[in-house]
C-alpha cells in the first residue's frame, strides 16, 4: 500500500509518503531506491515516513511523483521554483522548494551557502542580481526591486575619486616617512581632529600615512602585530569625522580596545563634548566617551558621541543588535577579522549583516593574519568592508575566479590565479611587516596586551589566599586584631609567595588567549621561533600540552626539571632552528643560556621582580642579536596580575625610554608598590576575620 500526503508550506513544501519495504515503482525498481535517488528527501524513522522536498527542474514535480506511484490532489506549479525572501542587509534566503537543492545550488553558482538552521541558501543580492535582472533561473520573489537596488548599491565603487598613485605611496611608507607626502595628504584629506592622541600619544609617520590610506580606499589594516594597527584604524575613523564608533572585537581584547580608544579617540570628544557623563553602573568604568557590552552585565546606556565596544560573540543576540541600532554608529571597526574567515558561519553572517547597515567606506577590518594563500578566507573580511562586491562583483564571482572545488566539496585555491589575487589585495589593504616598518630599532619593544579572561578560578584562589593568611596569622581572633603595623610586618615576612594561588590562577586563565597570540605571531613570521615565558609549573605544562594537541609546531620546554645535558641539547636545537616554540621557566631559563635565534618573546606570566624578567628577556637581547627584540606582555584583566603588571610596566618603560642604563632590580618604589598589593589582600583577610568574630559573638 502506498500513501502520499502534501504538506502545504510556501517556503519548504513537502510530500510525505509511506509504503511497504518491498514496494516497487512502475518501472520495477524497488520504490525505496527510487525515492533515495530523488534530489531532496529525508527519512523520519519515528513516523516511518519519507519526506520528499525536491524533485529537480527537468520534470514537473507531479509527473515525477506519479511515475513513482505517488498521487496527490494538489498541482505543484506554485511550489516548484525557488523563492527568495529577505534575510538581512544585502542578503536573502533562497528556498529551493521542489526544484531541489542540487539544481538550485548549480543555478546560484559558487555564491550558494547552505544554512541548516533555515533550510535555505543564504545568498547575497549580488549573486541574485546584476542590478537589472535576476540571475537565478525561475526565481520567485516579492522583493525583486529591492534585490536589484541592493545589488546595484553593493556593486558601486566609492573609491574612484582618489588618486591611486598617491594612495599607493601612502600605503608604502615605512620607517622614515616622507614629510612632503604627508603634507600633501593632509592638504587633500585633512588633519587629525584637535585632541587626537591626547597630550602623550603621537602617531609615527608610517602610522599617519597608513591612516590616510585607510581613511580613503584601503579598508583592511593588516600590518604585523605590534605595528599599531589599532591606533591606525582609530586615526582613520577620526580623519573621517566619526561621531559614534562601533568596535566589534573578540571578548578577550575588549578591555584593551577601551584603553586604546581612551588614549587616542576619547580626547577628541573631551574637547567637543566635555560635559558628557560616564555611563551608569559598570559602564562607568570606561569613562564618559566609551561604553562596553559584556556578558553577564546589563546593557550600558549610550553616549551622545563616543564609542561602543561589542564582543563578536554577542552579535547574534537580539538585544545587542537593538542596542547597536539605537547607537546608530557612523563608523565600524571589526578587529581580528580573520575570525570571520568561514563565509557561511553564523558569526560571519551576523558580521556582514551588521557591516552592511553602513555605507561602503565607513567599515574597517583589522587583522594581523590575513590569508592571501587561501582566497576563501579573505572573502568575508572584504565583504565586511564592502570591497568584495565593489572589486570582484560578488562572492560567487570571487570564489569562481580564485578557488576550485575538490571531490569532497571543499574549496581549494586555484593556484594559477593566486598571483593576480595577490596583486589586487595589495590595492585593498595596508600590510607591512614590523621589520619593514621599524627596521632601525634595536634593543627591545614592549607590547602590553590586556585580555578579558574568565575569573572564576581566580576568585576561588582569592578565597584560598585569604583563608591561608588567617591560618598563618593564627586564626580569626588573631587576624581580626591585626594593626596596620602587623599587616606591614606580615607582608614583609611572607612577600608575594602568599599570593601564589592567585597568580597561578591568573596564569592559567591566559592559556587560551596565549594560543591565539602564538598562532598570530607564527603566522606573521614562521622563520623566527618564539620564546614563551611562564612561571608556574602547571601553567607551563598546560601550555605545552595545549600547543602539542592543537598545533603542528616543534615544541620544547626548558624548566627546572630539565637536566644540564638536556638543557644544552635544547639550546643547541633552538639556535639551529629545530624548535618553533620554546616554553621556558622565567627562573630556570632566565640565566646562563643564549637564545638569539629568536627576537620574539611572550610573557604569559611574569616574576614580580623586574630584574628577573629583564634577565629572561636578555636571553634573546644579547650579543649576536641583530634585530629588535619584540616582547609581548599578556595581562589578565580583573586580577592582581593586572596590578603587578602595571607596576612592572612603569618600571620597564622608565628603564627603556628614560634611563636605559638604570638598574632593573628591586627599587624602594617598586618594593613599596608590591607591598601595597599584598597589604590589600591582608586587609581583605582581616575584614573577613572580623565578620567571623562578630558572627561568633552573636
PDB file of C-alpha atoms in Angstrom, residues 445-576:
ATOM      1  CA  UNK A 445      59.976  46.965  22.110  1.00  0.00           C
ATOM      2  CA  UNK A 446      57.242  46.194  24.636  1.00  0.00           C
ATOM      3  CA  UNK A 447      53.614  45.477  23.799  1.00  0.00           C
ATOM      4  CA  UNK A 448      51.381  45.242  26.888  1.00  0.00           C
ATOM      5  CA  UNK A 449      48.175  43.484  25.870  1.00  0.00           C
ATOM      6  CA  UNK A 450      45.068  43.275  28.053  1.00  0.00           C
ATOM      7  CA  UNK A 451      42.931  40.127  27.842  1.00  0.00           C
ATOM      8  CA  UNK A 452      39.454  39.658  29.274  1.00  0.00           C
ATOM      9  CA  UNK A 453      39.531  36.191  30.798  1.00  0.00           C
ATOM     10  CA  UNK A 454      37.300  34.051  32.981  1.00  0.00           C
ATOM     11  CA  UNK A 455      37.997  34.946  36.615  1.00  0.00           C
ATOM     12  CA  UNK A 456      36.100  32.032  38.182  1.00  0.00           C
ATOM     13  CA  UNK A 457      39.248  30.122  39.145  1.00  0.00           C
ATOM     14  CA  UNK A 458      40.934  33.350  40.213  1.00  0.00           C
ATOM     15  CA  UNK A 459      38.109  34.261  42.605  1.00  0.00           C
ATOM     16  CA  UNK A 460      38.359  30.813  44.200  1.00  0.00           C
ATOM     17  CA  UNK A 461      42.108  31.339  44.575  1.00  0.00           C
ATOM     18  CA  UNK A 462      41.447  34.714  46.212  1.00  0.00           C
ATOM     19  CA  UNK A 463      39.325  32.997  48.865  1.00  0.00           C
ATOM     20  CA  UNK A 464      42.064  30.376  49.305  1.00  0.00           C
ATOM     21  CA  UNK A 465      44.725  33.061  49.860  1.00  0.00           C
ATOM     22  CA  UNK A 466      42.579  34.872  52.434  1.00  0.00           C
ATOM     23  CA  UNK A 467      41.997  31.608  54.323  1.00  0.00           C
ATOM     24  CA  UNK A 468      45.738  30.830  54.177  1.00  0.00           C
ATOM     25  CA  UNK A 469      46.569  34.246  55.646  1.00  0.00           C
ATOM     26  CA  UNK A 470      44.109  33.724  58.500  1.00  0.00           C
ATOM     27  CA  UNK A 471      45.669  30.313  59.179  1.00  0.00           C
ATOM     28  CA  UNK A 472      49.251  31.670  59.108  1.00  0.00           C
ATOM     29  CA  UNK A 473      48.365  34.513  61.475  1.00  0.00           C
ATOM     30  CA  UNK A 474      46.876  32.045  63.964  1.00  0.00           C
ATOM     31  CA  UNK A 475      43.124  32.064  63.388  1.00  0.00           C
ATOM     32  CA  UNK A 476      40.274  34.535  63.086  1.00  0.00           C
ATOM     33  CA  UNK A 477      40.742  36.072  66.539  1.00  0.00           C
ATOM     34  CA  UNK A 478      44.398  36.991  65.981  1.00  0.00           C
ATOM     35  CA  UNK A 479      43.733  38.109  62.406  1.00  0.00           C
ATOM     36  CA  UNK A 480      40.850  40.357  63.445  1.00  0.00           C
ATOM     37  CA  UNK A 481      43.180  42.157  65.874  1.00  0.00           C
ATOM     38  CA  UNK A 482      45.911  42.923  63.309  1.00  0.00           C
ATOM     39  CA  UNK A 483      47.033  46.545  63.248  1.00  0.00           C
ATOM     40  CA  UNK A 484      48.417  48.335  60.165  1.00  0.00           C
ATOM     41  CA  UNK A 485      51.892  47.672  61.544  1.00  0.00           C
ATOM     42  CA  UNK A 486      51.117  43.963  61.929  1.00  0.00           C
ATOM     43  CA  UNK A 487      49.884  43.806  58.342  1.00  0.00           C
ATOM     44  CA  UNK A 488      53.014  45.523  57.075  1.00  0.00           C
ATOM     45  CA  UNK A 489      55.201  43.106  59.036  1.00  0.00           C
ATOM     46  CA  UNK A 490      53.258  40.117  57.657  1.00  0.00           C
ATOM     47  CA  UNK A 491      53.697  41.446  54.104  1.00  0.00           C
ATOM     48  CA  UNK A 492      57.445  41.846  54.652  1.00  0.00           C
ATOM     49  CA  UNK A 493      57.746  38.348  56.124  1.00  0.00           C
ATOM     50  CA  UNK A 494      55.804  36.335  53.572  1.00  0.00           C
ATOM     51  CA  UNK A 495      56.120  38.567  50.494  1.00  0.00           C
ATOM     52  CA  UNK A 496      54.493  37.678  47.201  1.00  0.00           C
ATOM     53  CA  UNK A 497      54.745  33.971  47.970  1.00  0.00           C
ATOM     54  CA  UNK A 498      51.499  34.145  49.923  1.00  0.00           C
ATOM     55  CA  UNK A 499      49.769  35.323  46.729  1.00  0.00           C
ATOM     56  CA  UNK A 500      50.929  32.342  44.665  1.00  0.00           C
ATOM     57  CA  UNK A 501      47.500  30.656  44.206  1.00  0.00           C
ATOM     58  CA  UNK A 502      46.087  33.881  42.772  1.00  0.00           C
ATOM     59  CA  UNK A 503      48.941  34.381  40.337  1.00  0.00           C
ATOM     60  CA  UNK A 504      48.787  30.736  39.309  1.00  0.00           C
ATOM     61  CA  UNK A 505      45.067  31.106  38.588  1.00  0.00           C
ATOM     62  CA  UNK A 506      45.719  34.298  36.615  1.00  0.00           C
ATOM     63  CA  UNK A 507      48.364  32.470  34.588  1.00  0.00           C
ATOM     64  CA  UNK A 508      46.076  29.543  33.810  1.00  0.00           C
ATOM     65  CA  UNK A 509      43.354  31.931  32.652  1.00  0.00           C
ATOM     66  CA  UNK A 510      45.680  33.214  29.905  1.00  0.00           C
ATOM     67  CA  UNK A 511      46.439  29.850  28.294  1.00  0.00           C
ATOM     68  CA  UNK A 512      43.638  30.081  25.721  1.00  0.00           C
ATOM     69  CA  UNK A 513      44.445  33.651  24.598  1.00  0.00           C
ATOM     70  CA  UNK A 514      48.157  32.725  24.630  1.00  0.00           C
ATOM     71  CA  UNK A 515      47.424  30.142  21.951  1.00  0.00           C
ATOM     72  CA  UNK A 516      45.892  32.894  19.809  1.00  0.00           C
ATOM     73  CA  UNK A 517      48.910  35.171  20.325  1.00  0.00           C
ATOM     74  CA  UNK A 518      51.294  32.354  19.388  1.00  0.00           C
ATOM     75  CA  UNK A 519      49.301  31.462  16.267  1.00  0.00           C
ATOM     76  CA  UNK A 520      49.247  35.114  15.191  1.00  0.00           C
ATOM     77  CA  UNK A 521      52.988  35.602  15.659  1.00  0.00           C
ATOM     78  CA  UNK A 522      53.871  32.350  13.894  1.00  0.00           C
ATOM     79  CA  UNK A 523      51.578  33.215  11.004  1.00  0.00           C
ATOM     80  CA  UNK A 524      53.348  36.567  10.627  1.00  0.00           C
ATOM     81  CA  UNK A 525      56.813  35.002  10.507  1.00  0.00           C
ATOM     82  CA  UNK A 526      57.383  31.280  10.915  1.00  0.00           C
ATOM     83  CA  UNK A 527      61.103  31.668  10.191  1.00  0.00           C
ATOM     84  CA  UNK A 528      61.750  33.070  13.664  1.00  0.00           C
ATOM     85  CA  UNK A 529      60.932  30.887  16.694  1.00  0.00           C
ATOM     86  CA  UNK A 530      59.081  32.110  19.769  1.00  0.00           C
ATOM     87  CA  UNK A 531      60.153  32.111  23.407  1.00  0.00           C
ATOM     88  CA  UNK A 532      57.187  31.758  25.762  1.00  0.00           C
ATOM     89  CA  UNK A 533      57.965  32.599  29.390  1.00  0.00           C
ATOM     90  CA  UNK A 534      55.839  31.394  32.306  1.00  0.00           C
ATOM     91  CA  UNK A 535      56.456  30.818  35.999  1.00  0.00           C
ATOM     92  CA  UNK A 536      54.152  28.177  37.490  1.00  0.00           C
ATOM     93  CA  UNK A 537      54.821  24.583  36.507  1.00  0.00           C
ATOM     94  CA  UNK A 538      51.170  23.711  35.891  1.00  0.00           C
ATOM     95  CA  UNK A 539      50.882  26.713  33.551  1.00  0.00           C
ATOM     96  CA  UNK A 540      53.998  25.558  31.675  1.00  0.00           C
ATOM     97  CA  UNK A 541      52.661  22.000  31.451  1.00  0.00           C
ATOM     98  CA  UNK A 542      49.218  23.039  30.234  1.00  0.00           C
ATOM     99  CA  UNK A 543      50.708  25.391  27.646  1.00  0.00           C
ATOM    100  CA  UNK A 544      52.868  22.551  26.355  1.00  0.00           C
ATOM    101  CA  UNK A 545      50.002  20.049  26.224  1.00  0.00           C
ATOM    102  CA  UNK A 546      47.631  22.517  24.544  1.00  0.00           C
ATOM    103  CA  UNK A 547      50.144  23.503  21.866  1.00  0.00           C
ATOM    104  CA  UNK A 548      51.059  19.873  21.285  1.00  0.00           C
ATOM    105  CA  UNK A 549      47.405  18.938  20.818  1.00  0.00           C
ATOM    106  CA  UNK A 550      46.228  21.897  18.734  1.00  0.00           C
ATOM    107  CA  UNK A 551      49.245  22.842  16.572  1.00  0.00           C
ATOM    108  CA  UNK A 552      51.912  21.222  14.412  1.00  0.00           C
ATOM    109  CA  UNK A 553      54.807  23.264  15.783  1.00  0.00           C
ATOM    110  CA  UNK A 554      58.039  21.758  17.046  1.00  0.00           C
ATOM    111  CA  UNK A 555      57.794  22.460  20.782  1.00  0.00           C
ATOM    112  CA  UNK A 556      60.195  22.022  23.678  1.00  0.00           C
ATOM    113  CA  UNK A 557      60.302  23.004  27.346  1.00  0.00           C
ATOM    114  CA  UNK A 558      63.143  24.473  29.384  1.00  0.00           C
ATOM    115  CA  UNK A 559      62.248  24.416  33.081  1.00  0.00           C
ATOM    116  CA  UNK A 560      63.544  23.394  36.485  1.00  0.00           C
ATOM    117  CA  UNK A 561      63.184  19.702  35.648  1.00  0.00           C
ATOM    118  CA  UNK A 562      65.473  19.988  32.610  1.00  0.00           C
ATOM    119  CA  UNK A 563      68.836  18.312  33.264  1.00  0.00           C
ATOM    120  CA  UNK A 564      72.104  20.021  32.373  1.00  0.00           C
ATOM    121  CA  UNK A 565      72.627  17.719  29.388  1.00  0.00           C
ATOM    122  CA  UNK A 566      69.065  18.227  28.156  1.00  0.00           C
ATOM    123  CA  UNK A 567      69.438  21.964  28.655  1.00  0.00           C
ATOM    124  CA  UNK A 568      72.465  22.097  26.365  1.00  0.00           C
ATOM    125  CA  UNK A 569      70.753  19.991  23.709  1.00  0.00           C
ATOM    126  CA  UNK A 570      67.591  22.121  23.771  1.00  0.00           C
ATOM    127  CA  UNK A 571      69.549  25.378  23.460  1.00  0.00           C
ATOM    128  CA  UNK A 572      71.606  23.939  20.601  1.00  0.00           C
ATOM    129  CA  UNK A 573      68.471  22.732  18.792  1.00  0.00           C
ATOM    130  CA  UNK A 574      66.824  26.115  19.324  1.00  0.00           C
ATOM    131  CA  UNK A 575      69.797  28.020  17.926  1.00  0.00           C
ATOM    132  CA  UNK A 576      69.916  25.607  14.967  1.00  0.00           C
TER     133      UNK A 576
END
